[in-house]
Every structure is written in C-alpha cells, then in structure tokens.
Coordinates of C-alpha atoms in Angstrom, one line a residue:
Chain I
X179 CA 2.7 -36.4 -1.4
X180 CA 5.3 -35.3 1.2
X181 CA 4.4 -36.4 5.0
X182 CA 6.2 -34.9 7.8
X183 CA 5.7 -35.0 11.7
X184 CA 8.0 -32.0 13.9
X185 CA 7.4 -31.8 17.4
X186 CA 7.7 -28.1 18.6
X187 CA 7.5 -26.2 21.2
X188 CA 5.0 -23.7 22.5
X189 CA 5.0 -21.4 25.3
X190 CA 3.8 -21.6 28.8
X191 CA 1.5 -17.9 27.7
X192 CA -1.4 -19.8 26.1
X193 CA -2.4 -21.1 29.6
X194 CA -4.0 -17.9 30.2
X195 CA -7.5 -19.0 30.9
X196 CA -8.7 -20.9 28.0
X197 CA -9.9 -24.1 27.5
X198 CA -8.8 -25.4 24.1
X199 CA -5.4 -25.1 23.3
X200 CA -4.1 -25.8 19.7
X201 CA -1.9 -29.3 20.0
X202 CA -1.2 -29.8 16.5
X203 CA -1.1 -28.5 12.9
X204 CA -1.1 -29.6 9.0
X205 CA -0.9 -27.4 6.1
X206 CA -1.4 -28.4 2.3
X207 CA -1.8 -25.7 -0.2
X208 CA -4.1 -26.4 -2.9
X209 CA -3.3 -25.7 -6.6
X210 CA -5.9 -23.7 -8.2
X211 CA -5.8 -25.9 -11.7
X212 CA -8.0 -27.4 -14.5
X213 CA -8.7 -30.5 -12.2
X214 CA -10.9 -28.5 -10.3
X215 CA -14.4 -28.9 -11.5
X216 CA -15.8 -25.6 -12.2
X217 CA -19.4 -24.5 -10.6
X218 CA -22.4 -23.2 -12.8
X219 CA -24.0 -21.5 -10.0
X220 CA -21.3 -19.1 -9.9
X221 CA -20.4 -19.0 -13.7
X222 CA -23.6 -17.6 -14.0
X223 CA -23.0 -15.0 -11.6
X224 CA -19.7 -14.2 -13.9
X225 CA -20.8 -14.6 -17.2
X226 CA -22.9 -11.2 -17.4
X227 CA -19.5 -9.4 -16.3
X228 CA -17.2 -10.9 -18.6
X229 CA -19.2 -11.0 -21.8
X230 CA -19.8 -7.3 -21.6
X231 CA -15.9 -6.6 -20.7
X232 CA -15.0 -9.4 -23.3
X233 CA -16.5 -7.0 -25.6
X234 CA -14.1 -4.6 -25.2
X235 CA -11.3 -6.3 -23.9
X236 CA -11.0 -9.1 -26.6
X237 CA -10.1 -7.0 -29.2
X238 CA -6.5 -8.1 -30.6
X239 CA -4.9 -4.6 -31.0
X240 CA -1.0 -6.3 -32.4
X241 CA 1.1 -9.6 -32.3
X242 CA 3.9 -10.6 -30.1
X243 CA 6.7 -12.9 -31.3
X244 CA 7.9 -14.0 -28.3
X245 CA 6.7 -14.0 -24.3
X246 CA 8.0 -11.1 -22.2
X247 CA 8.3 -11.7 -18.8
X248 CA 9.4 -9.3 -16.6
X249 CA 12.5 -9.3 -14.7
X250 CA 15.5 -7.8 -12.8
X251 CA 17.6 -6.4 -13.7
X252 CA 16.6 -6.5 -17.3
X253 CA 14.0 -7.8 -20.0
X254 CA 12.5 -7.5 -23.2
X255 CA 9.6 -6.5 -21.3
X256 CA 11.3 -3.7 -19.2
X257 CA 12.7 -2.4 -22.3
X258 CA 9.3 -2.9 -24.5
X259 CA 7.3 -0.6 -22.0
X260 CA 10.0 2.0 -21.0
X261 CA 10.3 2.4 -24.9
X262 CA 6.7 2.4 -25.3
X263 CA 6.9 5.9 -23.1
X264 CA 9.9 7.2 -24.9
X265 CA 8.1 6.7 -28.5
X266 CA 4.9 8.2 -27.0
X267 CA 3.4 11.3 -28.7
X268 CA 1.7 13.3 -25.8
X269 CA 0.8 16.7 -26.2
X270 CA 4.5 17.8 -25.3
X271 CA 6.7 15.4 -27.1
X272 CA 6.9 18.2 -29.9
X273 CA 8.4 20.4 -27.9
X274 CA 10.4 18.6 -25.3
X275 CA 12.6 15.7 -25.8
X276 CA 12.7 13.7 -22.5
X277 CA 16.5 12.8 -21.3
X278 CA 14.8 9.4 -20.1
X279 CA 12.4 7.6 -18.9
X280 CA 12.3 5.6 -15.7
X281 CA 9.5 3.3 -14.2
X282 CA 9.2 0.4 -11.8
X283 CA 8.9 -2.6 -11.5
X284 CA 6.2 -3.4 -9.6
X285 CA 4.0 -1.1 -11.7
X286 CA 4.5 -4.0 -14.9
X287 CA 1.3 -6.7 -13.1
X288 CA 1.7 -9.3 -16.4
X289 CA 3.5 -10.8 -18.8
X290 CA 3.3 -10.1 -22.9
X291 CA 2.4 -13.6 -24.4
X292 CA 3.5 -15.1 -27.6
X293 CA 0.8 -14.2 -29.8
X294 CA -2.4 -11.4 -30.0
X295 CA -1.9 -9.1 -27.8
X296 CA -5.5 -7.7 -26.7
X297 CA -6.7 -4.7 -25.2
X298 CA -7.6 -7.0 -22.0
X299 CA -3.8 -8.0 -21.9
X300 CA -2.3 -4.5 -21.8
X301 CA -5.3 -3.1 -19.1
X302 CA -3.6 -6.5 -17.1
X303 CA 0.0 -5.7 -17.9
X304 CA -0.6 -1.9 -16.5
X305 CA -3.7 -1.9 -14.9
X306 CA -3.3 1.6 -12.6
X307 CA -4.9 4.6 -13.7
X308 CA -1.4 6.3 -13.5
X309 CA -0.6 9.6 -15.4
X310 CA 2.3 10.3 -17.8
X311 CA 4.3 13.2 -16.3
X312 CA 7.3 15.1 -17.2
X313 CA 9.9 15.6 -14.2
X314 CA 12.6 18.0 -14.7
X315 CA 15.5 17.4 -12.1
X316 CA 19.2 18.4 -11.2
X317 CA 21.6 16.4 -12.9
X318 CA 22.9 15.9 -9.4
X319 CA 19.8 13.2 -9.2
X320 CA 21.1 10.9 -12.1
X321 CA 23.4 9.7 -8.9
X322 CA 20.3 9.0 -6.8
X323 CA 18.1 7.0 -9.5
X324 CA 21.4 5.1 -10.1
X325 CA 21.8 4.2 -6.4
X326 CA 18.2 3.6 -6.3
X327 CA 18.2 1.1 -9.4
X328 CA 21.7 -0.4 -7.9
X329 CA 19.4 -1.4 -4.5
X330 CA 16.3 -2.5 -5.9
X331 CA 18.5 -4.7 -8.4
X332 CA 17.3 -2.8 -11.7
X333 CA 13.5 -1.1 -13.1
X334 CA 12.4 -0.7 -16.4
X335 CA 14.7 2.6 -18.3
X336 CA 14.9 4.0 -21.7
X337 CA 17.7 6.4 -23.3
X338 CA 19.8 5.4 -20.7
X339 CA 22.4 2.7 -19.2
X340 CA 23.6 1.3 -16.3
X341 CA 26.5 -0.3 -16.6
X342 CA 29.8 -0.8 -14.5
X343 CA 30.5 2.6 -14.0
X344 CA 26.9 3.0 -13.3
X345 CA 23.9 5.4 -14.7
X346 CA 24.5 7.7 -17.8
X347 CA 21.9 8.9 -20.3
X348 CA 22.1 8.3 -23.7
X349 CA 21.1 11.2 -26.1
X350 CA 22.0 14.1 -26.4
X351 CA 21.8 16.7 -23.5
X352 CA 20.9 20.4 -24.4
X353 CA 21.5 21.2 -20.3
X354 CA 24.5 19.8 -18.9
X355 CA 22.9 20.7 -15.4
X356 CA 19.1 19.6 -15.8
X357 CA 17.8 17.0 -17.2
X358 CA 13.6 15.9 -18.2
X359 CA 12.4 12.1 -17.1
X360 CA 9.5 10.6 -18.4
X361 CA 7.4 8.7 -15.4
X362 CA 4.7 8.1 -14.1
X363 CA 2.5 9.9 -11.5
X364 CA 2.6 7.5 -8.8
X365 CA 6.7 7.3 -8.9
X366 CA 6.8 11.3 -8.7
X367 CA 4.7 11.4 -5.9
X368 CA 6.9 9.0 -4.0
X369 CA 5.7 5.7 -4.9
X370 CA 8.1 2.6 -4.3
X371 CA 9.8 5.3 -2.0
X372 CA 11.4 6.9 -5.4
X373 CA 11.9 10.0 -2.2
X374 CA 14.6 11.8 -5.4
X375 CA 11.3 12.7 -7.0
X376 CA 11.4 15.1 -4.2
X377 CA 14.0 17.2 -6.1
X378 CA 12.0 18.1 -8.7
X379 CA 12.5 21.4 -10.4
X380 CA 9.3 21.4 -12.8
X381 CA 6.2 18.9 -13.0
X382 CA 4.6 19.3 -16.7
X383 CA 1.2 16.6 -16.6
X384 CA 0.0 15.1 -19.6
X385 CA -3.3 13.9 -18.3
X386 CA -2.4 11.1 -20.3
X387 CA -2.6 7.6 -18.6
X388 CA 0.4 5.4 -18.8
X389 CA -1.6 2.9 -20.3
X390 CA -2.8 4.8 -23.1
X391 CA 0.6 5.3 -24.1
X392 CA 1.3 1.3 -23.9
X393 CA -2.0 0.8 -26.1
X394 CA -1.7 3.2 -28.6
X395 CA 2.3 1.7 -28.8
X396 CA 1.2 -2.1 -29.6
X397 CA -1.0 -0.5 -32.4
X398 CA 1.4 1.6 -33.9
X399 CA 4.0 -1.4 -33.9
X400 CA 1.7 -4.1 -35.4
X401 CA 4.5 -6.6 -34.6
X402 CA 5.9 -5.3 -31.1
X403 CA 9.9 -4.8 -31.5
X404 CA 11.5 -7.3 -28.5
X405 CA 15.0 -5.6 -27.8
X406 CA 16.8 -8.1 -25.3
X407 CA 19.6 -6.0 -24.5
X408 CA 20.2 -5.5 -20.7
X409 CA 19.9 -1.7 -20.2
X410 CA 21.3 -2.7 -16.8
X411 CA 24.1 -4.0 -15.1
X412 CA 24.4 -3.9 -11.1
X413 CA 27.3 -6.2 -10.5
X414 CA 30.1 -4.5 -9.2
Chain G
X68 CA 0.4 -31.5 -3.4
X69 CA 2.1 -30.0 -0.6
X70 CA 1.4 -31.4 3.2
X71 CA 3.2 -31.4 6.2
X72 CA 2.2 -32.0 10.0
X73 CA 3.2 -30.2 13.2
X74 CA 2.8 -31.0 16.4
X75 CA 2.2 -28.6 19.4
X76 CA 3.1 -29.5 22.5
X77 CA 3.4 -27.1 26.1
X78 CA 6.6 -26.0 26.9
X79 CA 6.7 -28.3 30.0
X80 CA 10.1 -27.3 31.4
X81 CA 12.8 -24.4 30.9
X82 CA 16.2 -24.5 32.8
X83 CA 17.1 -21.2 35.0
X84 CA 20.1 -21.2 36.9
X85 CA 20.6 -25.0 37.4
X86 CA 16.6 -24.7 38.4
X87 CA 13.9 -26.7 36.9
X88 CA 10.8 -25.2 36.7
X89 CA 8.2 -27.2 35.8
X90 CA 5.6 -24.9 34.6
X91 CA 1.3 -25.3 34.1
X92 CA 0.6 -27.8 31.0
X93 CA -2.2 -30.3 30.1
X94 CA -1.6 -33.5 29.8
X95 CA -2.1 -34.7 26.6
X96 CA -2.9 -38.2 27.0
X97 CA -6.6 -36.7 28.2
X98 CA -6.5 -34.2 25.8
X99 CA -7.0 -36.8 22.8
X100 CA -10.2 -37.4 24.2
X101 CA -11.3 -34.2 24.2
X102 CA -9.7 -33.5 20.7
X103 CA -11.2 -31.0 18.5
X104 CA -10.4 -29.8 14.7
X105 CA -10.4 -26.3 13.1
X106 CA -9.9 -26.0 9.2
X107 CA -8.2 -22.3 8.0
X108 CA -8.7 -21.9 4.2
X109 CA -6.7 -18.9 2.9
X110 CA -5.6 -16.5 0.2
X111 CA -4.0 -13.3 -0.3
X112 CA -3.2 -11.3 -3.2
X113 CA -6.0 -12.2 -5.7
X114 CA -5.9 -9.2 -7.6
X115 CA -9.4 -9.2 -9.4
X116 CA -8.2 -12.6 -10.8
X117 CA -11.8 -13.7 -11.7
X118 CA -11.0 -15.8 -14.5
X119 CA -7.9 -18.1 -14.7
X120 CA -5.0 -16.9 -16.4
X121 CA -5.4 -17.3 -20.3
X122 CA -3.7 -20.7 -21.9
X123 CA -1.0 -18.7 -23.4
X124 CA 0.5 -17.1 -20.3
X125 CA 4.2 -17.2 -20.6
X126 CA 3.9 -18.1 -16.2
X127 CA 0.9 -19.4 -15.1
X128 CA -0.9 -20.8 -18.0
X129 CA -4.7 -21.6 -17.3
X130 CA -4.5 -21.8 -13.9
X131 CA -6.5 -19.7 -11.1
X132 CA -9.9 -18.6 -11.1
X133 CA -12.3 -18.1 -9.0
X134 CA -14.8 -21.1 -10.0
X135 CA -12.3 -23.5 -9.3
X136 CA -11.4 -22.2 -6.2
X137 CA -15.3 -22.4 -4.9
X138 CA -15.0 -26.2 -6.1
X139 CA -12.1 -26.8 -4.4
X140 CA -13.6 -24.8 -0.9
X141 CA -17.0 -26.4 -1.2
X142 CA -14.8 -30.2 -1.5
X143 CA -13.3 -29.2 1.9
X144 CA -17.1 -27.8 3.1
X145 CA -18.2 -31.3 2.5
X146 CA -15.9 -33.2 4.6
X147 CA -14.9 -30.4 7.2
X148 CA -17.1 -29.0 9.7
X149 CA -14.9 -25.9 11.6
X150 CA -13.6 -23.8 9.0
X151 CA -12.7 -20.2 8.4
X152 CA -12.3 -18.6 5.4
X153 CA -9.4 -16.0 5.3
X154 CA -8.3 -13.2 2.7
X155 CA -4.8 -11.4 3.7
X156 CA -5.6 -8.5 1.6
X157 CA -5.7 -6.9 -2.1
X158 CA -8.4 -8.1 -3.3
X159 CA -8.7 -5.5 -6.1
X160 CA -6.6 -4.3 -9.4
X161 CA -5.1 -6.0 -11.9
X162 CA -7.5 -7.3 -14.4
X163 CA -10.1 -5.0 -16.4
X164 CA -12.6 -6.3 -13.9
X165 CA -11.8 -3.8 -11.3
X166 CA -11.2 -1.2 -14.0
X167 CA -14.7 -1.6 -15.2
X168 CA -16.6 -2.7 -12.3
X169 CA -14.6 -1.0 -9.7
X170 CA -14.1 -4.0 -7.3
X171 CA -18.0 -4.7 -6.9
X172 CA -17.8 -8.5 -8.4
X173 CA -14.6 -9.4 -6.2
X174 CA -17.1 -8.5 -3.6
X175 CA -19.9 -10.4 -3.9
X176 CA -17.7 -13.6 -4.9
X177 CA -15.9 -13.9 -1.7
X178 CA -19.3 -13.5 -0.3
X179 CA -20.6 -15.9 -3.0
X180 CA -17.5 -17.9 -1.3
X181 CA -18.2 -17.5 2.1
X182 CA -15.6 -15.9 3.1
X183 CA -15.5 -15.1 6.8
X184 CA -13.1 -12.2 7.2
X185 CA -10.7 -10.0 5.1
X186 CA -8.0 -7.2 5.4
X187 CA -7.5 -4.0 3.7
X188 CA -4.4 -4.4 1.4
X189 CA -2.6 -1.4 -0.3
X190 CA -4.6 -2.0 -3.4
X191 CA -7.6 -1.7 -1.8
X192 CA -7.3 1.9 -1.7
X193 CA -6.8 1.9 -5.4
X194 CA -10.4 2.9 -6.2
X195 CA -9.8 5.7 -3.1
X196 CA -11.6 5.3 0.5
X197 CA -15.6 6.0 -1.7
X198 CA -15.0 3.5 -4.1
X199 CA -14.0 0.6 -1.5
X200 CA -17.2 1.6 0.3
X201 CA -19.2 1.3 -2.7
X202 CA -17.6 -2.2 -3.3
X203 CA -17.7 -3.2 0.4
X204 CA -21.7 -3.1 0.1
X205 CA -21.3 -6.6 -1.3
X206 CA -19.1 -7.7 1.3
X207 CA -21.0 -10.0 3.8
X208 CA -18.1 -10.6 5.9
X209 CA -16.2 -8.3 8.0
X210 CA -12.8 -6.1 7.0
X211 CA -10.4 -6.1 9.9
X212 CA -7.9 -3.4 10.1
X213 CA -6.0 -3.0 13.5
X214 CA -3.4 -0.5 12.6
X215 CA -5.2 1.9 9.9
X216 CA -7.4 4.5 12.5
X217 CA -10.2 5.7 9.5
X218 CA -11.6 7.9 12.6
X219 CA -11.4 10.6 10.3
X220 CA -12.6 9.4 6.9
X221 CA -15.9 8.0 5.3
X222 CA -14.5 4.4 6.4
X223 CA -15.2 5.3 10.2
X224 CA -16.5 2.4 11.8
X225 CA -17.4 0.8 8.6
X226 CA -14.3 -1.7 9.3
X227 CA -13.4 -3.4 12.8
X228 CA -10.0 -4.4 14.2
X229 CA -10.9 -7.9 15.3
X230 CA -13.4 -10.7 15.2
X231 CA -14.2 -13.3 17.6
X232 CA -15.3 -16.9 16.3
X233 CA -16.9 -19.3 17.5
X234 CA -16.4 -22.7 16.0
X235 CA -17.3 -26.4 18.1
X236 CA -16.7 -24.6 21.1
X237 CA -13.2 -23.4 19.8
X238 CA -12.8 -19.2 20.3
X239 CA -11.1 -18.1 17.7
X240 CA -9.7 -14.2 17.6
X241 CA -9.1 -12.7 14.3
X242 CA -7.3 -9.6 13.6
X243 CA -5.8 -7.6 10.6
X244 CA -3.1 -5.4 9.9
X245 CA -2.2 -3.5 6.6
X246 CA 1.2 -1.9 5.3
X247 CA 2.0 1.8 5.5
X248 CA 0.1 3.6 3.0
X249 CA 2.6 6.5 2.5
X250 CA 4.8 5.7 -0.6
X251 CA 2.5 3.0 -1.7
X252 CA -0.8 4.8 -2.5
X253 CA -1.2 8.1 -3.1
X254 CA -2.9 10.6 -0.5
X255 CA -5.7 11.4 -2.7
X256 CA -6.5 7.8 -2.9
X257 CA -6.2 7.1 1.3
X258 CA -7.5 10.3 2.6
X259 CA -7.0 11.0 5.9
X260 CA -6.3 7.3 6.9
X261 CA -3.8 7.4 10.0
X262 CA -1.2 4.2 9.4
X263 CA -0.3 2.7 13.0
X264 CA 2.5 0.9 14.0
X265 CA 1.6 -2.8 13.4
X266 CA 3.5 -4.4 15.8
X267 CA 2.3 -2.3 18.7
X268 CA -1.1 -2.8 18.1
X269 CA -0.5 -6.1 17.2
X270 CA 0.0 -7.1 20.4
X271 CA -2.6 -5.0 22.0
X272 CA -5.1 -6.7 20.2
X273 CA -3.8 -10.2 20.8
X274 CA -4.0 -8.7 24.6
X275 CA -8.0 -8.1 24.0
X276 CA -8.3 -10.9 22.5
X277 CA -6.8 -13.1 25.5
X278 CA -8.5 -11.2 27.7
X279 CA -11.8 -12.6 25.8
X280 CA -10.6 -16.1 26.2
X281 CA -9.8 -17.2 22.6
X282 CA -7.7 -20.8 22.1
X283 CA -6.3 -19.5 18.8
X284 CA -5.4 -16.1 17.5
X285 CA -4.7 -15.6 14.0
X286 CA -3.2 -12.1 12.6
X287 CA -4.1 -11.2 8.9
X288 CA -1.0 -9.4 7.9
X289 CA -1.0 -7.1 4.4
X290 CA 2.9 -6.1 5.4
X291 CA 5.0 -8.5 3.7
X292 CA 6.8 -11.4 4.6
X293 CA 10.2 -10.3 5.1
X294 CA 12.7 -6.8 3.6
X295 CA 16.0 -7.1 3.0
X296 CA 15.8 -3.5 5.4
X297 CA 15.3 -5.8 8.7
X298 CA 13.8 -2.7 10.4
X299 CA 10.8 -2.3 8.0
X300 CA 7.5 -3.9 9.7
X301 CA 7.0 -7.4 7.8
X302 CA 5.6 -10.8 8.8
X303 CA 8.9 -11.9 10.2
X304 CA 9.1 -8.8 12.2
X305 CA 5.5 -9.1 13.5
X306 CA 6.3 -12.6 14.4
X307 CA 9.3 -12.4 16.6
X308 CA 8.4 -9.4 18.6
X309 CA 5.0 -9.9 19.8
X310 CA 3.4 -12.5 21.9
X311 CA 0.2 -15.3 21.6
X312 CA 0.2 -14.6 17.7
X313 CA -0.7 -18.8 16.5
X314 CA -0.7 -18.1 12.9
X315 CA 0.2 -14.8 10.4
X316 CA -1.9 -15.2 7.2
X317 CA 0.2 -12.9 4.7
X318 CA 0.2 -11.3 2.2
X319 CA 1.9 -8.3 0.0
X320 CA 4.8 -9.9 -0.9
X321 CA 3.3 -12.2 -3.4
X322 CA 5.0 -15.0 -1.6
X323 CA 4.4 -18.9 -2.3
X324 CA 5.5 -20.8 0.7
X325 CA 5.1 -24.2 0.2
X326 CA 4.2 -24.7 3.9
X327 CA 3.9 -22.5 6.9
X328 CA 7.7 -21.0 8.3
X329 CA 7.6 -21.4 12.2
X330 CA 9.6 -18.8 14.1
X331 CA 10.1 -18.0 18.1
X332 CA 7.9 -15.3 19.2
X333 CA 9.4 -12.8 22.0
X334 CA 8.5 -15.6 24.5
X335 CA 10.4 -18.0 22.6
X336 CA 6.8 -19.9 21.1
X337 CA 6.2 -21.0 17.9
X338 CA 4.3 -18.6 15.6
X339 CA 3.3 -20.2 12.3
X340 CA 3.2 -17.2 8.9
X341 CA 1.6 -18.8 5.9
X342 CA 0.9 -16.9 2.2
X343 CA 0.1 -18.3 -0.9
X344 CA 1.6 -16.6 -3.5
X345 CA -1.1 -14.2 -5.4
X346 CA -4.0 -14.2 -7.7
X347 CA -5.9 -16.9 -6.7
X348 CA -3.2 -19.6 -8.0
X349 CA -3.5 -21.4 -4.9
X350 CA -5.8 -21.8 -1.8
X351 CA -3.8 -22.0 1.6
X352 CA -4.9 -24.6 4.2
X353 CA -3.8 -24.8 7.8
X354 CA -5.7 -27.2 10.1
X355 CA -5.4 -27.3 14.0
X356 CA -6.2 -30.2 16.7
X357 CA -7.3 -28.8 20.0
X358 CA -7.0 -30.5 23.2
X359 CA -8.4 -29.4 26.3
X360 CA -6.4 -28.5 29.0
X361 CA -5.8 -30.1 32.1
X362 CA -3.8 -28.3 34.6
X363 CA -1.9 -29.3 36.8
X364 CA 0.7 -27.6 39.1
X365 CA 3.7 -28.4 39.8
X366 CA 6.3 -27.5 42.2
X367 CA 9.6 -25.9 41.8
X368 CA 12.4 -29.0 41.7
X369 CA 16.1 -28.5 42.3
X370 CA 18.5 -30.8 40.2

C-alpha cells in the first residue's frame, strides 16, 4: 500500500456562494480480480443470457499455437487478420485480385489465446458489424496510407510492406496507375480519420461482414498459421 | 492496491506587483468540525465486459466482470454513506452480449449496480440512435450529454446535460461530454446528432451549475485523455482551459492511471482527471472531505 499526502492549491473561484468546499482528496483504484466474492443475486440475472449465447458462442471452430496480441507496429495478430481478408473468398475474389489489404488497429478489440479458438473469441476479437469492401484508388494514395501508417506508428496490412523506404505492394500489379484495397466499411467511410478513402475511384460491397471472413478463416486453417514477420518498419 | 491522498487548501494569497492580496478563504481549523465525506466510484470503457476475461487471456486473464465489481461496490456501500456511482462512457460492444442482446443487459446491470449517472461514449452509437433507446429503457439512471444537441433525432430530450446531487447536504453538479462523432461512427449510426465543441459548453455548464450553488462539479468526459495533436479536444485540454471543473472522469482512451493527474485550470486551480483503463478491470475511487466555509475578508496589505 502506497500512502502519500500533497498539499495543493485551489483557486479563489470556488468561493462563489457555496457552502461546502472540497478540502481534501484520496483515490485508490480497485482491481476487479478473483478475490472479489461474486454475488448470486446478480449471477442469476446473468445466467439466462450467457447460457443461451454460450450455446452458440462456445463452439471451438480451430486451435491457436501461440497468443496473439496485438501491437504496433507489427504482430502475429496484425498479420493473422489482414491475411485472413486477403485469403477470403467473397463473391468477387474470382474476379478481382486485391493489391492489398489495409485495416486498423483499433478495429482488432482482443487477443487470440493459446488454445481453442471459439466462435465467442472471434465475435470479441472483431466485434463490429463492419462490411468487407473493395476500394479502388490512385496509386498516387499508396503515399498517403504510407504517411498515415508512418503517424499512427503501423495498422494491420497484407501484400504489402513498409519498410525504410516506406509503403510498396507486394504482388503483382496489372495497373501501374490504380490499384484495389481490401477494407473495411467503417475505414472507407472515414473511420480513424483514414480522410485518403476520400479518393476513391470505385466502391464494390461484398455485404459480407469482416467477421465472417475472420470466422470462416480459423475454420479453414484448423491450426491458424502465426507469421511474426514485421510487415512494418516506421523508423527512419 | 493503489492509494494516494491530496489535500485542498484555498489559495490564500497571490503576489501582483510587489502587492499582497489576501483573498476570501475559510479557515480550516473550523472547517474540521464541520467536515463532511463524499465517495466517487467510477468506470469507463466496460465494453459489454459482463463476464471476466476467460483464464487463458494472453493480457488480462480471469479478471473483470461485472459480479465482482457489484461485490466490491456493495463492500464500499456498507461502510460509506455519500457515494456516486459514475460511468465515463461506452458501455456497449465488444463481447457477443451486445451483438446478441443489443446493449439491453449492460443496461439493467448498471441499474442492477446503482449506478447514478452515465455518458454517451462513441460506441454507444454502435447499435444507431433506436437501438440505444431500446437499451436505455433499462437505464434507471440518467445519460448526460452536454456537447451532442439530439434536438433533431429520436434521442431529443431523452438524455440531459447535467445533474444536480444531493448527498449530506453536499451539491454535487454532474455533467457529460462525448467525442466528435464524425470519423468515429458512421452517419447512419448517429443520425442527425449535432457534435459541440466540449470545451465551450463545458464551461457553460460548470457556469449553470455555480449559479445553482454546487460544492463540487464533476465533468464525465468520453474525449480522451490526451493526443499527441495538442489541438484535438481531450481531458488535458478540457482541463486547462476551463474554470471550476473539481474532477474529469474519462474515458476513450482506455487509459489506466494509477491515481488521479492534477493540472492548473485557466485560473491556475487544481483540476483532478481520473480513468480506469477499460472493461471493467478496475473500479476508480476518488473520495473528497468538505469543510464549510468561513469567510473572512481581508484587506489589501502592501509589503
């Protein structure tokens, strides 16, 4: 237990015509932990919830080896669902080939833990009802997702690199002036202030959520493939 | 366990010119007698985090839950009698509960909880401005939202911008303000919602809320504790450029501070911003001694 006493300041504006003025303060934060007791009344309320859900949800759909965390600018984890998207069959896969796929960050909500990998743990890992769409853009743009990725310090990408001379795409382009990303709904319409989205030449929607594509990915994998190398590197 | 202990004290003196000026204060030898306690219990960020997180979690094996965090309110219930019960926002998404129930069992469990008052976070929006409402039905407890005007949209007058408390005699003025929607959730999803500037209204409702005589004013902030873009509206922002703020509840940010950062407001008094982190891994807990205030004037003294 850590105890300290501070004496600050406060200013002459409280006076204003109360009658109670606050003299001193504490704080503790309290760790929600298994030393808490827990309390039937509500576990009851729960329990109706979660079984039904667990019914669903509990189903283990594929194995992980290892725990994926996410994390900037890289990880297996940034890699395992930017792949997920690039391996995904939706209805225009056989006729497009995207140049690559880009999502964000704050869009992955868990980790991937050692072990089954449920449905429950994928509707945590992506739990937004976002779309997979098909952005076509100027290759003039590849300049503004690289500044982008260089500022926020690095988001999940597949079929392409960032490394000290910054972003470049991978495969091969059919256009040398266009070029097709794979993203998500929510990022095309500005989201995480992506504003190069903006640029877009063509918008092809899939009606296919993002998670779907994640799901449908642990099953066909079985064991999920962990690919550690860092996709991205901001240091200048 | 984290604690740590502050002390307010007036600002008794500031220097002008070579000029003394010895401004109103109480004296707070006869405030102790008069001394009086408020508890703040907090979170922010729970995210539909009913149930701990599962024993395997590569971060924050087992811990969390709601249950657990009822236990460890109704311990402080039992031994405190002045608290509130604050949420700083984003309360929904993130587990299959909100996919499946749509936000309804958060609802009733900060009820269940006792929760006294909330702000709208980003994710709130998440099941769009109908599927709140339909949630909100199970709310008991007020959603304050200074800076988002729903005047045209089903959420008109369904939320307010502040609440007064009354605890032991102690007024209490709660408010909430929430992060610009635009670039966070999508149109559909916020409607005709018109985003405010946070700061300005800030301070206008800390003006109301003077003006009704409240001893403590408390801001439930959904912008974030601090940008590397200094210009962009966060906690640290709100902070430093209004004026009779006591404490910023945050949120957003996912931030665990391990006790309360004080910073100078634009008078040059101590604001106090506190945020636990996110999901229910923690519950936040500020407590206040009031004294009562004596004044006594004093005259201008050359040195």
């Amino acid at each position: 237990m850590r105890l300290k006493l501070f004496v600050i300041l406060i200013g002459a504006g409280l006076t204003a015509c109360s009658s109670f003025s606050p003299k001193t303060w504490e704080s503790n934060t309290i760790p929600i932990d298994y030393t808490l007791a827990e309390m039937e009344t509500l576990e009851t309320e729960i329990s109706p919830y979660r079984d039904t859900l667990n019914l669903s949800m509990n189903v283990v759909i594929g194995q992980s080896g290892e725990n994926m965390i996410k994390n900037r600018p890289c990880s297996a984890l940034n890699n395992w669902i930017a792949d997920a998207l690039l391996n995904d069959q939706d209805s225009l896969s056989k006729i497009l080939k995207p140049n690559m796929v880009l999502l964000n960050m704050g869009s992955i909500r868990s980790s991937i833990n050692q072990g089954g990998v449920t449905l429950g743990d994928i509707y945590t890992l992506m739990p937004f009802d976002n779309e997979v769409v098909w952005v076509k853009l100027p290759i003039s743009v590849l300049k503004d997702i690289e500044d982008y990725i260089r500022a926020s310090g690095g988001e999940p990408i597949a079929n392409a690199v960032f490394n000290k001379s910054g972003l470049s795409l991978l495969g091969e382009q059919e256009q040398t002036d266009v070029f097709w990303v794979l993203t998500s709904d929510y990022l095309l319409n500005g989201g995480d202030r992506m504003t190069f989205f903006e640029q877009k030449l063509e918008v092809l929607y899939t009606g296919r959520l993002l998670r779907d594509s994640f799901i449908d990915e642990v099953k066909k994998q079985g064991n999920l493939k962990i690919d550690k190398n860092c996709r991205i590197d901001v240091t200048q | 366990m984290l604690r740590s202990r502050r002390k307010f004290l007036n600002e008794a003196i500031y220097l002008s010119g070579g000029v003394v000026m010895v401004k109103p204060f109480f004296n707070s030898l006869l405030a102790d007698k008069n001394e009086k306690k408020l508890t703040i219990l907090h979170t922010n960020d729970t995210h539909s985090r009913i149930d701990p997180f599962p024993l395997n979690d590569a971060k924050y094996p087992g811990l969390g839950g709601v249950v657990r965090r009822a236990t460890a309110i109704s311990n402080i219930r039992s031994q405190e009698e002045n608290i509130l019960l604050l949420d700083a926002g984003d309360i929904f998404q993130g587990t299959p509960y909100f996919n499946r129930y749509g936000g309804v069992l958060e609802m009733k469990l900060m009820t269940e909880l006792g929760y006294d008052a909330a702000t709208m976070g980003n994710h709130d929006f998440d099941a769009g401005i109908k599927g709140f409402l339909n949630a909100k039905k199970y709310a008991d407890f007020p959603f304050l939202c200074a800076n988002y005007d729903f005047t045209n949209t089903e959420l008109a007058g369904k939320t307010k911008s502040s609440q007064v408390f009354t605890k032991n005699g102690i007024k209490i003025g709660v408010f909430g303000v929430g992060v610009e929607l635009d670039g966070l959730v999508s149109k559909s999803k916020f409607e005709d919602t018109v985003y405010l500037d946070p700061i300005a209204i800030a301070q206008q409702e800390v003006n109301n809320l003077k003006k009704k005589k409240c001893d403590l004013i408390i801001c439930l902030s959904h912008l974030g504790f601090d940008y590397e873009d200094k210009t962009r509206a966060s906690d640290i922002n709100l902070a430093k450029n209004t004026q009779g703020i006591h404490l910023i509840i945050g949120g957003h940010t996912h931030t665990f501070l391990s006790e309360p950062l004080v910073v100078k407001n634009s008078s040059g008094e101590n604001v106090l911003i506190n945020q636990v982190g996110w999901a229910g891994l923690q519950l936040g807990r500020v407590d206040f001694t009031f004294g009562k205030r004596i004044f006594t004037k004093h005259e201008i003294v050359h040195i």
